[in-house]
Short mmCIF file of N, CA and C in Angstrom, two decimals:
data_model
loop_
_atom_site.label_atom_id
_atom_site.label_comp_id
_atom_site.label_asym_id
_atom_site.label_seq_id
_atom_site.Cartn_x
_atom_site.Cartn_y
_atom_site.Cartn_z
N MET S 14 105.03 102.66 114.44
CA MET S 14 104.53 102.40 113.09
C MET S 14 103.30 101.48 113.19
N GLU S 15 102.23 101.90 112.57
CA GLU S 15 100.99 101.12 112.62
C GLU S 15 100.83 100.24 111.38
N PHE S 16 100.35 99.00 111.63
CA PHE S 16 100.02 98.05 110.57
C PHE S 16 98.69 97.40 110.96
N PRO S 17 97.57 98.14 110.83
CA PRO S 17 96.29 97.60 111.30
C PRO S 17 95.92 96.27 110.65
N ALA S 18 95.50 95.33 111.51
CA ALA S 18 94.97 94.06 111.01
C ALA S 18 93.64 94.37 110.35
N GLY S 19 93.22 93.53 109.44
CA GLY S 19 91.94 93.74 108.77
C GLY S 19 92.05 94.54 107.49
N LEU S 20 93.22 95.14 107.26
CA LEU S 20 93.45 95.84 106.00
C LEU S 20 94.29 94.96 105.09
N LYS S 21 94.27 95.27 103.81
CA LYS S 21 95.16 94.64 102.84
C LYS S 21 96.18 95.70 102.43
N TYR S 22 97.37 95.26 102.04
CA TYR S 22 98.46 96.19 101.72
C TYR S 22 99.13 95.80 100.41
N SER S 23 99.53 96.82 99.64
CA SER S 23 100.29 96.57 98.41
C SER S 23 101.78 96.76 98.73
N LYS S 24 102.60 96.16 97.91
CA LYS S 24 104.05 96.33 98.08
C LYS S 24 104.47 97.76 97.74
N GLU S 25 103.58 98.53 97.08
CA GLU S 25 103.85 99.93 96.75
C GLU S 25 103.39 100.87 97.88
N HIS S 26 102.94 100.29 99.01
CA HIS S 26 102.61 101.03 100.24
C HIS S 26 101.25 101.70 100.26
N GLU S 27 100.29 101.13 99.51
CA GLU S 27 98.91 101.55 99.65
C GLU S 27 98.19 100.53 100.54
N TRP S 28 97.16 101.00 101.25
CA TRP S 28 96.33 100.09 102.03
C TRP S 28 94.93 100.07 101.44
N VAL S 29 94.19 98.99 101.74
CA VAL S 29 92.82 98.82 101.27
C VAL S 29 91.96 98.35 102.44
N ARG S 30 90.86 99.05 102.67
CA ARG S 30 89.84 98.60 103.63
C ARG S 30 88.60 98.26 102.82
N VAL S 31 88.17 97.02 102.92
CA VAL S 31 87.05 96.54 102.11
C VAL S 31 85.74 96.70 102.87
N ASP S 32 84.74 97.24 102.17
CA ASP S 32 83.39 97.37 102.70
C ASP S 32 82.45 96.90 101.59
N GLY S 33 82.09 95.63 101.63
CA GLY S 33 81.28 95.05 100.55
C GLY S 33 82.10 94.97 99.28
N THR S 34 81.64 95.67 98.23
CA THR S 34 82.39 95.69 96.97
C THR S 34 83.19 96.98 96.83
N LYS S 35 83.18 97.80 97.88
CA LYS S 35 83.94 99.05 97.85
C LYS S 35 85.27 98.88 98.55
N ALA S 36 86.28 99.54 97.98
CA ALA S 36 87.64 99.52 98.55
C ALA S 36 88.03 100.95 98.88
N TYR S 37 88.23 101.22 100.18
CA TYR S 37 88.78 102.50 100.62
C TYR S 37 90.29 102.38 100.51
N ILE S 38 90.95 103.36 99.90
CA ILE S 38 92.38 103.28 99.60
C ILE S 38 93.10 104.52 100.12
N GLY S 39 94.28 104.28 100.68
CA GLY S 39 95.15 105.37 101.12
C GLY S 39 96.58 104.87 101.14
N ILE S 40 97.50 105.68 101.69
CA ILE S 40 98.88 105.21 101.82
C ILE S 40 99.13 104.85 103.28
N THR S 41 100.07 103.96 103.48
CA THR S 41 100.33 103.42 104.80
C THR S 41 101.08 104.40 105.70
N ASP S 42 101.05 104.09 106.98
CA ASP S 42 101.78 104.86 107.97
C ASP S 42 103.27 104.87 107.62
N PHE S 43 103.78 103.73 107.19
CA PHE S 43 105.19 103.63 106.77
C PHE S 43 105.47 104.60 105.63
N ALA S 44 104.59 104.62 104.61
CA ALA S 44 104.80 105.48 103.44
C ALA S 44 104.77 106.96 103.82
N GLN S 45 103.79 107.37 104.62
CA GLN S 45 103.72 108.79 104.98
C GLN S 45 104.91 109.19 105.83
N ASP S 46 105.41 108.28 106.66
CA ASP S 46 106.58 108.56 107.49
C ASP S 46 107.83 108.74 106.61
N GLU S 47 107.98 107.89 105.61
CA GLU S 47 109.11 107.98 104.69
C GLU S 47 109.06 109.27 103.86
N LEU S 48 107.86 109.66 103.45
CA LEU S 48 107.71 110.86 102.62
C LEU S 48 107.97 112.15 103.40
N GLY S 49 107.61 112.17 104.67
CA GLY S 49 107.72 113.41 105.45
C GLY S 49 106.46 114.23 105.29
N ASP S 50 106.55 115.51 105.56
CA ASP S 50 105.37 116.39 105.55
C ASP S 50 104.75 116.47 104.16
N ILE S 51 103.50 116.01 104.03
CA ILE S 51 102.81 116.00 102.75
C ILE S 51 102.16 117.37 102.53
N VAL S 52 102.43 117.94 101.35
CA VAL S 52 101.95 119.29 101.04
C VAL S 52 100.91 119.33 99.92
N TYR S 53 100.78 118.22 99.17
CA TYR S 53 99.83 118.19 98.06
C TYR S 53 99.50 116.75 97.70
N VAL S 54 98.23 116.50 97.41
CA VAL S 54 97.79 115.17 96.97
C VAL S 54 97.01 115.34 95.68
N GLU S 55 97.43 114.64 94.63
CA GLU S 55 96.73 114.67 93.34
C GLU S 55 95.96 113.37 93.21
N LEU S 56 94.63 113.48 93.08
CA LEU S 56 93.77 112.30 93.01
C LEU S 56 92.93 112.32 91.74
N PRO S 57 92.43 111.15 91.32
CA PRO S 57 91.59 111.10 90.11
C PRO S 57 90.20 111.68 90.39
N GLU S 58 89.46 111.91 89.33
CA GLU S 58 88.08 112.38 89.44
C GLU S 58 87.16 111.19 89.72
N VAL S 59 86.02 111.47 90.34
CA VAL S 59 84.98 110.45 90.48
C VAL S 59 84.60 109.99 89.08
N GLY S 60 84.48 108.68 88.90
CA GLY S 60 84.16 108.12 87.59
C GLY S 60 85.36 107.56 86.86
N ALA S 61 86.57 107.92 87.30
CA ALA S 61 87.78 107.40 86.65
C ALA S 61 87.86 105.88 86.83
N GLU S 62 88.34 105.22 85.81
CA GLU S 62 88.54 103.76 85.86
C GLU S 62 90.00 103.48 86.21
N LEU S 63 90.21 102.68 87.25
CA LEU S 63 91.57 102.32 87.68
C LEU S 63 91.87 100.89 87.30
N VAL S 64 93.14 100.63 87.02
CA VAL S 64 93.63 99.28 86.74
C VAL S 64 94.68 98.96 87.79
N ALA S 65 94.52 97.80 88.43
CA ALA S 65 95.45 97.39 89.48
C ALA S 65 96.88 97.48 88.98
N GLY S 66 97.74 98.09 89.79
CA GLY S 66 99.15 98.21 89.46
C GLY S 66 99.51 99.47 88.69
N GLU S 67 98.50 100.20 88.19
CA GLU S 67 98.78 101.42 87.44
C GLU S 67 98.62 102.66 88.32
N SER S 68 99.29 103.73 87.96
CA SER S 68 99.26 104.97 88.73
C SER S 68 97.87 105.60 88.68
N PHE S 69 97.43 106.14 89.84
CA PHE S 69 96.15 106.85 89.87
C PHE S 69 96.29 108.27 90.42
N GLY S 70 97.51 108.66 90.76
CA GLY S 70 97.71 110.01 91.29
C GLY S 70 99.10 110.12 91.88
N SER S 71 99.30 111.16 92.70
CA SER S 71 100.61 111.34 93.32
C SER S 71 100.47 112.09 94.63
N VAL S 72 101.52 111.96 95.43
CA VAL S 72 101.62 112.64 96.72
C VAL S 72 102.91 113.45 96.68
N GLU S 73 102.80 114.73 97.01
CA GLU S 73 103.99 115.59 97.05
C GLU S 73 104.29 115.93 98.50
N SER S 74 105.54 115.72 98.88
CA SER S 74 105.97 116.07 100.23
C SER S 74 107.08 117.10 100.12
N VAL S 75 107.58 117.54 101.27
CA VAL S 75 108.67 118.50 101.25
C VAL S 75 109.93 117.85 100.69
N LYS S 76 109.99 116.52 100.67
CA LYS S 76 111.17 115.80 100.19
C LYS S 76 111.09 115.39 98.72
N THR S 77 109.89 114.96 98.26
CA THR S 77 109.80 114.32 96.96
C THR S 77 108.36 114.26 96.46
N VAL S 78 108.19 113.78 95.23
CA VAL S 78 106.86 113.46 94.69
C VAL S 78 106.84 111.95 94.47
N SER S 79 105.77 111.31 94.93
CA SER S 79 105.67 109.86 94.82
C SER S 79 104.36 109.49 94.13
N GLU S 80 104.45 108.56 93.18
CA GLU S 80 103.26 108.07 92.49
C GLU S 80 102.42 107.21 93.43
N LEU S 81 101.11 107.20 93.18
CA LEU S 81 100.19 106.32 93.88
C LEU S 81 99.77 105.23 92.89
N TYR S 82 99.73 103.98 93.36
CA TYR S 82 99.40 102.86 92.48
C TYR S 82 98.14 102.16 92.97
N ALA S 83 97.24 101.88 92.06
CA ALA S 83 95.97 101.24 92.40
C ALA S 83 96.21 99.80 92.86
N PRO S 84 95.78 99.46 94.07
CA PRO S 84 95.92 98.08 94.52
C PRO S 84 94.86 97.16 93.92
N VAL S 85 93.74 97.73 93.46
CA VAL S 85 92.66 96.97 92.82
C VAL S 85 92.12 97.76 91.64
N SER S 86 91.45 97.05 90.74
CA SER S 86 90.82 97.68 89.58
C SER S 86 89.38 98.06 89.91
N GLY S 87 88.91 99.11 89.26
CA GLY S 87 87.51 99.50 89.42
C GLY S 87 87.28 100.96 89.13
N LYS S 88 86.08 101.41 89.47
CA LYS S 88 85.67 102.79 89.21
C LYS S 88 85.73 103.60 90.50
N VAL S 89 86.32 104.80 90.41
CA VAL S 89 86.38 105.70 91.56
C VAL S 89 84.96 106.23 91.82
N VAL S 90 84.45 105.98 93.03
CA VAL S 90 83.10 106.43 93.37
C VAL S 90 83.11 107.57 94.40
N GLU S 91 84.26 107.79 95.01
CA GLU S 91 84.38 108.88 95.98
C GLU S 91 85.85 109.29 96.10
N VAL S 92 86.08 110.58 96.30
CA VAL S 92 87.40 111.14 96.50
C VAL S 92 87.37 111.95 97.79
N ASN S 93 88.40 111.84 98.60
CA ASN S 93 88.46 112.59 99.85
C ASN S 93 88.80 114.05 99.54
N GLY S 94 87.78 114.88 99.39
CA GLY S 94 87.95 116.29 99.05
C GLY S 94 88.69 117.09 100.11
N ARG S 95 88.68 116.61 101.36
CA ARG S 95 89.38 117.34 102.43
C ARG S 95 90.88 117.45 102.15
N LEU S 96 91.42 116.48 101.40
CA LEU S 96 92.88 116.48 101.17
C LEU S 96 93.34 117.65 100.31
N ALA S 97 92.44 118.25 99.54
CA ALA S 97 92.82 119.42 98.73
C ALA S 97 93.28 120.57 99.63
N ASP S 98 92.57 120.77 100.74
CA ASP S 98 92.90 121.85 101.66
C ASP S 98 93.72 121.39 102.87
N GLU S 99 93.66 120.10 103.16
CA GLU S 99 94.34 119.56 104.34
C GLU S 99 95.16 118.31 104.00
N PRO S 100 96.15 118.42 103.12
CA PRO S 100 96.93 117.23 102.75
C PRO S 100 97.64 116.60 103.95
N GLU S 101 97.86 117.40 105.01
CA GLU S 101 98.54 116.89 106.21
C GLU S 101 97.73 115.82 106.93
N LEU S 102 96.44 115.65 106.57
CA LEU S 102 95.64 114.57 107.16
C LEU S 102 96.28 113.20 106.87
N VAL S 103 96.96 113.10 105.72
CA VAL S 103 97.62 111.84 105.38
C VAL S 103 98.72 111.53 106.40
N ASN S 104 99.42 112.56 106.86
CA ASN S 104 100.44 112.37 107.90
C ASN S 104 99.82 112.07 109.26
N ARG S 105 98.79 112.82 109.60
CA ARG S 105 98.19 112.69 110.94
C ARG S 105 97.39 111.42 111.13
N ALA S 106 96.64 111.01 110.13
CA ALA S 106 95.73 109.87 110.27
C ALA S 106 95.62 109.09 108.96
N PRO S 107 96.71 108.41 108.56
CA PRO S 107 96.71 107.76 107.24
C PRO S 107 95.62 106.70 107.06
N TYR S 108 95.17 106.07 108.16
CA TYR S 108 94.15 105.02 108.05
C TYR S 108 92.74 105.52 108.37
N ALA S 109 92.61 106.80 108.72
CA ALA S 109 91.29 107.34 109.08
C ALA S 109 90.98 108.52 108.17
N ASP S 110 91.13 109.76 108.66
CA ASP S 110 90.78 110.94 107.88
C ASP S 110 91.65 111.12 106.64
N GLY S 111 92.80 110.46 106.58
CA GLY S 111 93.72 110.60 105.46
C GLY S 111 93.48 109.63 104.31
N TRP S 112 92.33 108.91 104.32
CA TRP S 112 92.03 108.04 103.18
C TRP S 112 91.99 108.89 101.91
N MET S 113 92.16 108.27 100.76
CA MET S 113 92.25 109.03 99.51
C MET S 113 91.06 108.84 98.58
N ILE S 114 90.76 107.60 98.23
CA ILE S 114 89.67 107.34 97.29
C ILE S 114 88.89 106.10 97.72
N VAL S 115 87.67 105.98 97.16
CA VAL S 115 86.87 104.77 97.29
C VAL S 115 86.63 104.26 95.88
N VAL S 116 86.89 102.97 95.71
CA VAL S 116 86.76 102.33 94.39
C VAL S 116 85.71 101.23 94.47
N GLU S 117 84.80 101.21 93.50
CA GLU S 117 83.88 100.09 93.34
C GLU S 117 84.69 99.03 92.58
N MET S 118 85.04 97.95 93.30
CA MET S 118 85.95 96.95 92.73
C MET S 118 85.32 96.19 91.57
N ARG S 119 86.09 96.01 90.53
CA ARG S 119 85.65 95.24 89.37
C ARG S 119 85.82 93.75 89.64
N ASP S 120 86.92 93.38 90.34
CA ASP S 120 87.21 91.97 90.60
C ASP S 120 87.78 91.81 92.01
N PRO S 121 86.92 91.57 93.01
CA PRO S 121 87.41 91.44 94.38
C PRO S 121 88.47 90.36 94.57
N ALA S 122 88.58 89.43 93.63
CA ALA S 122 89.62 88.40 93.72
C ALA S 122 91.02 89.01 93.67
N GLU S 123 91.15 90.24 93.13
CA GLU S 123 92.46 90.91 93.10
C GLU S 123 93.00 91.13 94.52
N LEU S 124 92.13 91.17 95.51
CA LEU S 124 92.57 91.36 96.90
C LEU S 124 93.51 90.25 97.36
N GLU S 125 93.35 89.07 96.77
CA GLU S 125 94.18 87.92 97.16
C GLU S 125 95.65 88.15 96.86
N ALA S 126 95.96 89.04 95.93
CA ALA S 126 97.36 89.32 95.57
C ALA S 126 98.02 90.29 96.55
N LEU S 127 97.21 90.88 97.45
CA LEU S 127 97.74 91.86 98.40
C LEU S 127 98.20 91.17 99.68
N LEU S 128 98.96 91.92 100.48
CA LEU S 128 99.52 91.40 101.73
C LEU S 128 98.58 91.67 102.90
N ASP S 129 98.65 90.79 103.92
CA ASP S 129 97.96 91.10 105.17
C ASP S 129 98.93 91.92 106.03
N ALA S 130 98.51 92.30 107.23
CA ALA S 130 99.33 93.18 108.08
C ALA S 130 100.70 92.57 108.36
N GLU S 131 100.74 91.30 108.69
CA GLU S 131 102.03 90.66 109.01
C GLU S 131 102.93 90.57 107.78
N GLY S 132 102.33 90.27 106.63
CA GLY S 132 103.10 90.22 105.39
C GLY S 132 103.67 91.58 105.03
N TYR S 133 102.87 92.63 105.25
CA TYR S 133 103.36 93.97 104.95
C TYR S 133 104.46 94.39 105.94
N ARG S 134 104.28 94.06 107.21
CA ARG S 134 105.31 94.36 108.20
C ARG S 134 106.64 93.72 107.81
N ALA S 135 106.58 92.47 107.35
CA ALA S 135 107.80 91.79 106.91
C ALA S 135 108.37 92.45 105.66
N HIS S 136 107.50 92.90 104.74
CA HIS S 136 107.95 93.56 103.52
C HIS S 136 108.73 94.84 103.83
N VAL S 137 108.22 95.68 104.72
CA VAL S 137 108.91 96.93 105.01
C VAL S 137 110.16 96.72 105.87
N ALA S 138 110.26 95.58 106.52
CA ALA S 138 111.44 95.29 107.34
C ALA S 138 112.63 94.86 106.47
N GLU S 139 112.35 94.48 105.22
CA GLU S 139 113.40 94.01 104.32
C GLU S 139 114.36 95.13 103.92
#
């Protein structure tokens, strides 16, 4: 199970990689492992406004459908279009090719409410 340092994590199992004021968002290795084989990813349109803690889409696996929750607020500026045809990228490379959206953060201070790698590791061990 991977918990890359340098990322921020939500208790709802999303990760955030910060690049300036942009936040790359996806689901964690732990989340994709729990879900099993992912068959469909529903994501917002570019331009959608997200609010931290609110749902922005869903992931469907062979086992279940799981909501995705925004770890930060802001405007969606990019969506990973590859996931429409290759949802299994989330299973294969959740922190690389399996990223989901890029958000222009409204308030980068929201990142302080998220967990670091060690905090997230402890959270999933509970």
